[in-house]
Amino acid sequence: MDAALRCANFEERRDKALELFAEKGFGQVSMRELAAHLGLTAGSLYHHFPSKQHLLFDLIEELYEELLATLTPRRRAQPQTLGEVIKAHWALHAERPLQFRLAERDLCCLSGEQQARIGQLRQQYESALLRLLAPGTTLCSKALQASAHVTANLLNSLPGWLQASQLQEAQGLVLMESLLLGGIERALQPDAV
């Protein structure tokens, strides 16, 4: 079997595992059930994935790396706008809704070391978001850090909520930007922080 086919098979199995975890919850899926869902024997599952927990970590880590990439423009002359970030989050949520569900619901199923790695990625993401929202401000203010945390949660949740309400994409993007800008402007007023 050539490398391209092995890679495609790995990705297909990974996607099927993601669907099962998202549907039932990570803790409710046994190794035997996961193997059967992937069309493997329980013993051969370990040849494809080191562990069920490692697979969950990989899926959540990938999402946070993608989120961080939405805030890290590549070689741009102009700073990124909040509208561009919102649009990127909307698209990522539409592309990976199951990973958002896992990251929100099943993060606690990871080991302490894995949770610490996700925490580092989350901190990088929130710091990059804060630099976008409040350029030139100090990152050590507890109120600013809390604002970045809340804004990150909204950016990661609003697309799913709005897409479920069956708003057109343009309407959802305008509503997200209005909600976020209103909250940010109020929270970042000098007397608020």
Coordinates of N, CA and C in Angstrom, one line a residue:
M1 N 0.9 -1.2 0.0 CA 0.0 0.0 0.0 C 0.9 1.2 0.0
D2 N 0.7 2.2 -0.9 CA 1.5 3.3 -1.0 C 1.2 4.3 0.1
A3 N 2.1 5.3 0.3 CA 2.0 6.3 1.4 C 0.7 7.1 1.3
A4 N 0.3 7.5 0.1 CA -0.9 8.4 -0.1 C -2.1 7.6 0.3
L5 N -2.2 6.3 0.0 CA -3.4 5.5 0.3 C -3.4 5.3 1.8
R6 N -2.3 5.0 2.5 CA -2.2 4.9 3.9 C -2.7 6.2 4.6
C7 N -2.2 7.3 4.1 CA -2.6 8.6 4.7 C -4.1 8.8 4.5
A8 N -4.6 8.5 3.4 CA -6.1 8.7 3.2 C -6.9 7.7 4.1
N9 N -6.4 6.5 4.3 CA -7.1 5.6 5.2 C -7.0 6.1 6.6
F10 N -5.9 6.6 7.0 CA -5.7 7.1 8.4 C -6.7 8.3 8.6
E11 N -6.8 9.2 7.6 CA -7.7 10.4 7.7 C -9.1 9.9 7.8
E12 N -9.5 8.9 7.0 CA -10.9 8.4 6.9 C -11.2 7.8 8.3
R13 N -10.3 7.0 8.8 CA -10.6 6.4 10.1 C -10.7 7.4 11.3
R14 N -9.8 8.4 11.2 CA -9.8 9.5 12.2 C -11.1 10.3 12.1
D15 N -11.6 10.5 10.9 CA -12.9 11.2 10.8 C -14.0 10.4 11.3
K16 N -14.0 9.1 11.1 CA -15.0 8.2 11.6 C -15.0 8.2 13.1
A17 N -13.8 8.2 13.7 CA -13.7 8.2 15.1 C -14.2 9.5 15.7
L18 N -13.9 10.6 15.0 CA -14.4 11.9 15.4 C -16.0 11.9 15.5
E19 N -16.6 11.3 14.4 CA -18.0 11.3 14.4 C -18.6 10.5 15.6
L20 N -18.0 9.3 15.9 CA -18.5 8.5 16.9 C -18.3 9.2 18.3
F21 N -17.1 9.8 18.5 CA -16.9 10.5 19.8 C -17.9 11.7 19.9
A22 N -18.1 12.4 18.9 CA -19.0 13.6 18.9 C -20.5 13.1 19.2
E23 N -20.9 12.0 18.6 CA -22.2 11.5 18.7 C -22.5 10.9 20.1
K24 N -21.6 10.1 20.6 CA -21.8 9.4 21.9 C -21.1 10.0 23.1
G25 N -20.1 10.8 22.9 CA -19.3 11.3 24.0 C -18.1 10.4 24.1
F26 N -16.9 10.9 24.3 CA -15.6 10.2 24.3 C -15.7 9.1 25.4
G27 N -16.2 9.4 26.6 CA -16.2 8.5 27.7 C -17.2 7.3 27.5
Q28 N -18.1 7.5 26.6 CA -19.1 6.4 26.3 C -18.7 5.4 25.2
V29 N -17.5 5.7 24.6 CA -17.1 4.8 23.5 C -15.9 3.9 24.0
S30 N -16.2 2.6 24.0 CA -15.1 1.6 24.4 C -14.2 1.4 23.2
M31 N -13.0 0.9 23.5 CA -12.0 0.6 22.5 C -12.6 -0.5 21.5
R32 N -13.3 -1.4 22.0 CA -13.9 -2.4 21.1 C -14.9 -1.8 20.2
E33 N -15.8 -0.9 20.7 CA -16.8 -0.2 19.9 C -16.1 0.6 18.8
L34 N -15.0 1.4 19.3 CA -14.3 2.2 18.3 C -13.7 1.4 17.2
A35 N -13.1 0.3 17.6 CA -12.5 -0.6 16.6 C -13.5 -1.1 15.6
A36 N -14.6 -1.6 16.1 CA -15.7 -2.1 15.2 C -16.2 -1.0 14.3
H37 N -16.4 0.2 14.8 CA -16.9 1.4 14.0 C -15.9 1.7 12.9
L38 N -14.6 1.5 13.1 CA -13.6 1.8 12.2 C -13.3 0.6 11.2
G39 N -14.0 -0.5 11.5 CA -13.7 -1.7 10.6 C -12.4 -2.4 10.9
L40 N -12.0 -2.3 12.2 CA -10.7 -2.9 12.6 C -11.0 -3.9 13.8
T41 N -10.0 -4.7 14.1 CA -10.1 -5.5 15.3 C -9.6 -4.7 16.4
A42 N -9.9 -5.0 17.6 CA -9.5 -4.2 18.8 C -7.9 -4.2 18.9
G43 N -7.3 -5.4 18.6 CA -5.9 -5.5 18.6 C -5.2 -4.6 17.5
S44 N -5.8 -4.6 16.3 CA -5.1 -3.8 15.2 C -5.4 -2.3 15.4
L45 N -6.3 -1.9 16.2 CA -6.5 -0.5 16.4 C -5.3 0.2 16.9
Y46 N -4.5 -0.5 17.8 CA -3.3 0.1 18.3 C -2.2 0.3 17.3
H47 N -2.3 -0.4 16.2 CA -1.3 -0.1 15.1 C -1.6 1.2 14.4
H48 N -2.9 1.6 14.5 CA -3.3 2.9 13.8 C -3.2 4.1 14.8
F49 N -3.6 3.9 16.0 CA -3.7 4.9 17.0 C -3.0 4.4 18.3
P50 N -2.2 5.2 19.0 CA -1.5 4.8 20.2 C -2.6 4.5 21.3
S51 N -3.6 5.3 21.4 CA -4.7 5.1 22.4 C -5.9 5.9 22.0
K52 N -7.0 5.6 22.6 CA -8.2 6.4 22.3 C -8.0 7.8 22.8
Q53 N -7.4 8.0 24.0 CA -7.1 9.3 24.5 C -6.2 10.1 23.6
H54 N -5.2 9.5 23.1 CA -4.3 10.1 22.2 C -5.0 10.6 20.9
L55 N -5.9 9.9 20.4 CA -6.7 10.3 19.3 C -7.6 11.5 19.6
L56 N -8.2 11.5 20.8 CA -9.0 12.7 21.2 C -8.1 13.9 21.3
F57 N -6.9 13.7 21.9 CA -6.0 14.8 22.1 C -5.6 15.4 20.7
D58 N -5.3 14.5 19.8 CA -4.9 14.9 18.4 C -6.0 15.8 17.8
L59 N -7.3 15.4 17.9 CA -8.4 16.1 17.3 C -8.6 17.5 18.0
I60 N -8.4 17.6 19.3 CA -8.6 18.8 20.0 C -7.4 19.8 19.7
E61 N -6.2 19.2 19.7 CA -5.0 20.0 19.5 C -5.0 20.6 18.1
E62 N -5.5 19.8 17.1 CA -5.6 20.3 15.7 C -6.5 21.4 15.6
L63 N -7.6 21.4 16.3 CA -8.6 22.5 16.3 C -8.0 23.8 16.9
Y64 N -7.3 23.7 18.0 CA -6.7 24.9 18.6 C -5.5 25.4 17.7
E65 N -4.8 24.6 17.0 CA -3.8 25.0 16.1 C -4.5 25.8 14.9
E66 N -5.6 25.3 14.5 CA -6.3 26.0 13.4 C -6.9 27.3 13.9
L67 N -7.4 27.3 15.1 CA -7.9 28.6 15.7 C -6.8 29.6 15.8
L68 N -5.6 29.2 16.3 CA -4.5 30.1 16.4 C -4.1 30.6 15.0
A69 N -4.2 29.8 14.0 CA -3.8 30.2 12.6 C -4.8 31.2 12.1
T70 N -6.0 31.2 12.6 CA -7.0 32.3 12.1 C -6.6 33.7 12.6
L71 N -5.8 33.7 13.7 CA -5.3 35.0 14.3 C -3.9 35.3 14.0
T72 N -3.3 34.5 13.2 CA -1.9 34.7 12.8 C -1.8 34.9 11.3
P73 N -2.0 36.1 10.8 CA -2.0 36.3 9.4 C -0.6 36.1 8.8
R74 N -0.5 35.5 7.7 CA 0.8 35.2 7.0 C 1.2 36.4 6.2
R75 N 2.3 37.0 6.5 CA 2.9 38.1 5.7 C 1.9 39.1 5.2
R76 N 1.3 39.7 6.0 CA 0.3 40.8 5.6 C 0.9 42.1 5.9
A77 N 0.6 43.0 5.0 CA 1.0 44.4 5.2 C 0.1 45.1 6.1
Q78 N -1.2 44.8 6.1 CA -2.1 45.5 7.0 C -2.5 44.6 8.1
P79 N -2.8 45.1 9.3 CA -3.2 44.3 10.4 C -4.6 43.6 10.1
Q80 N -4.8 42.5 10.7 CA -6.0 41.7 10.5 C -7.2 42.5 11.2
T81 N -8.3 42.4 10.6 CA -9.5 43.1 11.2 C -10.4 42.0 11.9
L82 N -11.2 42.5 12.8 CA -12.1 41.7 13.6 C -13.0 41.0 12.6
G83 N -13.5 41.7 11.6 CA -14.4 41.1 10.6 C -13.8 39.9 9.9
E84 N -12.5 40.0 9.6 CA -11.8 38.8 9.0 C -11.6 37.7 9.9
V85 N -11.4 38.0 11.2 CA -11.3 36.9 12.2 C -12.6 36.2 12.4
I86 N -13.7 37.0 12.4 CA -15.0 36.4 12.6 C -15.4 35.5 11.4
K87 N -15.1 36.0 10.2 CA -15.3 35.2 9.0 C -14.5 33.9 9.0
A88 N -13.3 34.0 9.4 CA -12.4 32.8 9.5 C -13.0 31.8 10.6
H89 N -13.5 32.3 11.7 CA -14.1 31.4 12.7 C -15.4 30.8 12.2
W90 N -16.2 31.6 11.5 CA -17.4 31.0 10.9 C -17.1 29.9 10.0
A91 N -16.1 30.1 9.1 CA -15.8 29.0 8.1 C -15.2 27.8 8.8
L92 N -14.3 28.0 9.8 CA -13.8 26.9 10.6 C -14.8 26.1 11.3
H93 N -15.8 26.8 11.9 CA -16.9 26.1 12.6 C -17.8 25.3 11.6
A94 N -18.0 25.9 10.4 CA -18.8 25.2 9.4 C -18.0 23.9 9.0
E95 N -16.7 24.0 8.9 CA -15.9 22.9 8.4 C -15.7 21.8 9.5
R96 N -15.6 22.3 10.8 CA -15.2 21.3 11.8 C -16.1 21.4 13.1
P97 N -17.4 21.3 12.9 CA -18.3 21.5 14.0 C -18.2 20.4 15.1
L98 N -17.8 19.2 14.6 CA -17.7 18.1 15.6 C -16.4 18.3 16.5
Q99 N -15.4 18.8 15.9 CA -14.2 19.1 16.7 C -14.5 20.2 17.8
F100 N -15.3 21.2 17.4 CA -15.6 22.2 18.4 C -16.4 21.5 19.6
R101 N -17.3 20.6 19.2 CA -18.1 19.9 20.2 C -17.2 19.1 21.2
L102 N -16.2 18.4 20.6 CA -15.3 17.6 21.4 C -14.5 18.5 22.3
A103 N -14.0 19.6 21.8 CA -13.1 20.5 22.5 C -13.9 21.1 23.7
E104 N -15.1 21.4 23.5 CA -16.0 21.9 24.6 C -16.4 20.9 25.6
R105 N -16.7 19.7 25.1 CA -17.3 18.7 26.0 C -16.3 17.7 26.6
D106 N -15.3 17.3 25.9 CA -14.5 16.2 26.3 C -13.1 16.6 26.6
L107 N -12.7 17.8 26.7 CA -11.4 18.2 27.1 C -11.0 17.6 28.4
C108 N -11.9 17.5 29.3 CA -11.7 16.9 30.7 C -11.2 15.5 30.6
C109 N -11.4 14.8 29.5 CA -11.1 13.4 29.4 C -9.6 13.2 29.0
L110 N -8.9 14.3 28.8 CA -7.5 14.2 28.5 C -6.6 14.1 29.7
S111 N -5.4 13.6 29.6 CA -4.5 13.6 30.7 C -4.1 15.0 31.1
G112 N -3.5 15.1 32.3 CA -3.1 16.4 32.8 C -2.1 17.1 31.9
E113 N -1.2 16.3 31.3 CA -0.2 16.8 30.4 C -0.8 17.3 29.1
Q114 N -1.8 16.5 28.6 CA -2.5 16.9 27.4 C -3.3 18.1 27.6
Q115 N -4.0 18.2 28.7 CA -4.8 19.4 29.0 C -3.9 20.6 29.2
A116 N -2.7 20.4 29.7 CA -1.7 21.5 29.8 C -1.3 22.0 28.4
R117 N -1.1 21.1 27.5 CA -0.7 21.5 26.1 C -1.8 22.3 25.5
I118 N -3.1 21.8 25.6 CA -4.2 22.5 25.1 C -4.3 23.9 25.8
G119 N -4.1 23.9 27.1 CA -4.1 25.2 27.8 C -3.1 26.2 27.2
Q120 N -1.9 25.7 26.9 CA -0.9 26.6 26.3 C -1.4 27.1 24.9
L121 N -1.9 26.3 24.1 CA -2.5 26.7 22.8 C -3.6 27.7 23.0
R122 N -4.4 27.4 24.0 CA -5.6 28.4 24.3 C -5.0 29.7 24.7
Q123 N -4.0 29.7 25.5 CA -3.4 31.0 26.0 C -2.8 31.7 24.9
Q124 N -2.1 31.1 24.0 CA -1.5 31.7 22.8 C -2.6 32.3 21.9
Y125 N -3.7 31.6 21.8 CA -4.8 32.0 21.0 C -5.5 33.3 21.6
E126 N -5.7 33.2 22.9 CA -6.3 34.4 23.6 C -5.4 35.6 23.6
S127 N -4.1 35.4 23.7 CA -3.1 36.5 23.7 C -3.1 37.1 22.3
A128 N -3.1 36.3 21.2 CA -3.2 36.8 19.9 C -4.5 37.6 19.6
L129 N -5.6 37.1 20.2 CA -6.9 37.7 20.1 C -6.8 39.1 20.8
L130 N -6.2 39.1 21.9 CA -6.2 40.4 22.7 C -5.3 41.4 22.0
R131 N -4.2 41.0 21.4 CA -3.4 41.9 20.6 C -4.2 42.5 19.4
L132 N -5.1 41.7 18.9 CA -6.0 42.2 17.8 C -7.0 43.2 18.3
L133 N -7.6 42.8 19.4 CA -8.7 43.6 20.0 C -8.2 44.9 20.7
A134 N -7.1 44.8 21.3 CA -6.6 46.0 22.1 C -5.1 46.2 21.9
P135 N -4.8 46.6 20.7 CA -3.3 46.7 20.4 C -2.7 47.8 21.3
G136 N -1.5 47.5 21.7 CA -0.8 48.4 22.5 C -1.1 48.4 24.0
T137 N -2.1 47.6 24.4 CA -2.4 47.5 25.9 C -1.5 46.4 26.5
T138 N -1.4 46.5 27.8 CA -0.6 45.5 28.5 C -1.4 44.2 28.6
L139 N -0.8 43.1 28.4 CA -1.4 41.8 28.5 C -1.6 41.2 29.9
C140 N -1.1 42.0 30.9 CA -1.1 41.4 32.3 C -2.4 41.8 33.0
S141 N -3.2 42.7 32.5 CA -4.4 43.1 33.2 C -5.4 41.9 33.3
K142 N -5.8 41.6 34.5 CA -6.8 40.5 34.6 C -8.1 40.7 33.9
A143 N -8.5 42.0 33.8 CA -9.7 42.3 33.1 C -9.6 42.1 31.6
L144 N -8.4 42.5 31.1 CA -8.1 42.3 29.7 C -8.0 40.8 29.3
Q145 N -7.4 40.0 30.2 CA -7.3 38.6 30.0 C -8.7 37.9 30.0
A146 N -9.5 38.4 31.0 CA -10.9 37.9 31.0 C -11.6 38.2 29.8
S147 N -11.4 39.5 29.3 CA -12.1 39.9 28.1 C -11.7 39.0 26.9
A148 N -10.4 38.7 26.8 CA -10.0 37.8 25.7 C -10.5 36.4 25.8
H149 N -10.6 35.9 27.1 CA -11.2 34.6 27.3 C -12.7 34.5 26.9
V150 N -13.4 35.5 27.3 CA -14.9 35.6 27.0 C -15.0 35.7 25.5
T151 N -14.2 36.6 24.9 CA -14.3 36.8 23.4 C -14.0 35.5 22.7
A152 N -13.0 34.8 23.1 CA -12.6 33.5 22.5 C -13.8 32.6 22.6
N153 N -14.4 32.5 23.7 CA -15.5 31.6 23.9 C -16.7 31.9 23.0
L154 N -16.9 33.3 22.9 CA -18.0 33.7 21.9 C -17.6 33.4 20.5
L155 N -16.4 33.6 20.1 CA -16.0 33.3 18.7 C -16.1 31.8 18.4
N156 N -15.9 31.0 19.4 CA -15.9 29.6 19.2 C -17.3 29.0 19.4
S157 N -18.3 29.7 20.0 CA -19.6 29.2 20.2 C -20.6 29.9 19.2
L158 N -20.5 31.2 19.0 CA -21.5 31.9 18.2 C -21.8 31.3 16.8
P159 N -20.8 30.9 16.1 CA -21.1 30.3 14.8 C -22.0 29.1 14.8
G160 N -21.8 28.2 15.8 CA -22.6 27.1 15.9 C -24.1 27.4 16.3
W161 N -24.2 28.4 17.2 CA -25.5 28.8 17.6 C -26.2 29.5 16.5
L162 N -25.5 30.4 15.8 CA -26.2 31.1 14.7 C -26.4 30.2 13.5
Q163 N -25.5 29.3 13.2 CA -25.8 28.4 12.1 C -27.0 27.5 12.4
A164 N -27.1 27.1 13.6 CA -28.3 26.3 14.0 C -29.6 27.1 13.9
S165 N -29.5 28.4 14.0 CA -30.8 29.2 13.8 C -31.1 29.4 12.4
Q166 N -30.3 28.9 11.5 CA -30.5 28.9 10.1 C -30.5 30.3 9.5
L167 N -29.7 31.2 10.1 CA -29.4 32.5 9.5 C -28.6 32.3 8.3
Q168 N -28.7 33.2 7.3 CA -27.8 33.2 6.2 C -26.4 33.6 6.7
E169 N -25.4 33.1 6.0 CA -24.0 33.4 6.5 C -23.8 34.9 6.6
A170 N -24.2 35.7 5.7 CA -24.0 37.2 5.8 C -24.7 37.7 7.0
Q171 N -25.9 37.3 7.3 CA -26.6 37.8 8.5 C -25.9 37.4 9.8
G172 N -25.5 36.1 9.8 CA -24.8 35.6 11.0 C -23.5 36.3 11.2
L173 N -22.7 36.6 10.1 CA -21.5 37.4 10.3 C -21.7 38.8 10.8
V174 N -22.7 39.5 10.3 CA -23.0 40.8 10.8 C -23.5 40.8 12.2
L175 N -24.3 39.8 12.6 CA -24.8 39.7 14.0 C -23.6 39.4 14.9
M176 N -22.7 38.5 14.5 CA -21.5 38.2 15.3 C -20.7 39.4 15.5
E177 N -20.4 40.1 14.5 CA -19.6 41.3 14.6 C -20.2 42.3 15.5
S178 N -21.5 42.5 15.4 CA -22.2 43.5 16.2 C -22.1 43.1 17.7
L179 N -22.4 41.8 18.0 CA -22.3 41.3 19.4 C -20.9 41.5 19.9
L180 N -20.0 41.1 19.2 CA -18.6 41.1 19.7 C -18.1 42.5 19.8
L181 N -18.3 43.3 18.8 CA -17.8 44.7 18.9 C -18.5 45.5 20.0
G182 N -19.8 45.3 20.2 CA -20.5 46.0 21.3 C -19.9 45.6 22.7
G183 N -19.7 44.3 22.8 CA -19.2 43.8 24.1 C -17.7 44.2 24.3
I184 N -16.9 44.2 23.3 CA -15.5 44.6 23.4 C -15.4 46.0 23.7
E185 N -16.1 46.9 22.9 CA -16.0 48.3 23.1 C -16.4 48.7 24.6
R186 N -17.4 48.1 25.1 CA -17.8 48.4 26.5 C -16.8 47.8 27.5
A187 N -16.3 46.6 27.3 CA -15.4 46.0 28.2 C -14.0 46.7 28.2
L188 N -13.6 47.2 27.1 CA -12.3 47.8 27.0 C -12.3 49.3 27.2
Q189 N -13.4 49.9 27.7 CA -13.3 51.3 28.1 C -12.4 51.4 29.3
P190 N -11.7 52.6 29.3 CA -10.7 52.7 30.4 C -11.2 52.5 31.8
D191 N -12.4 52.9 32.1 CA -13.0 52.7 33.5 C -13.5 51.3 33.7
A192 N -13.6 50.5 32.6 CA -14.1 49.1 32.7 C -12.9 48.2 33.1
V193 N -11.7 48.5 32.7 CA -10.6 47.6 32.9 C -9.7 48.3 33.9

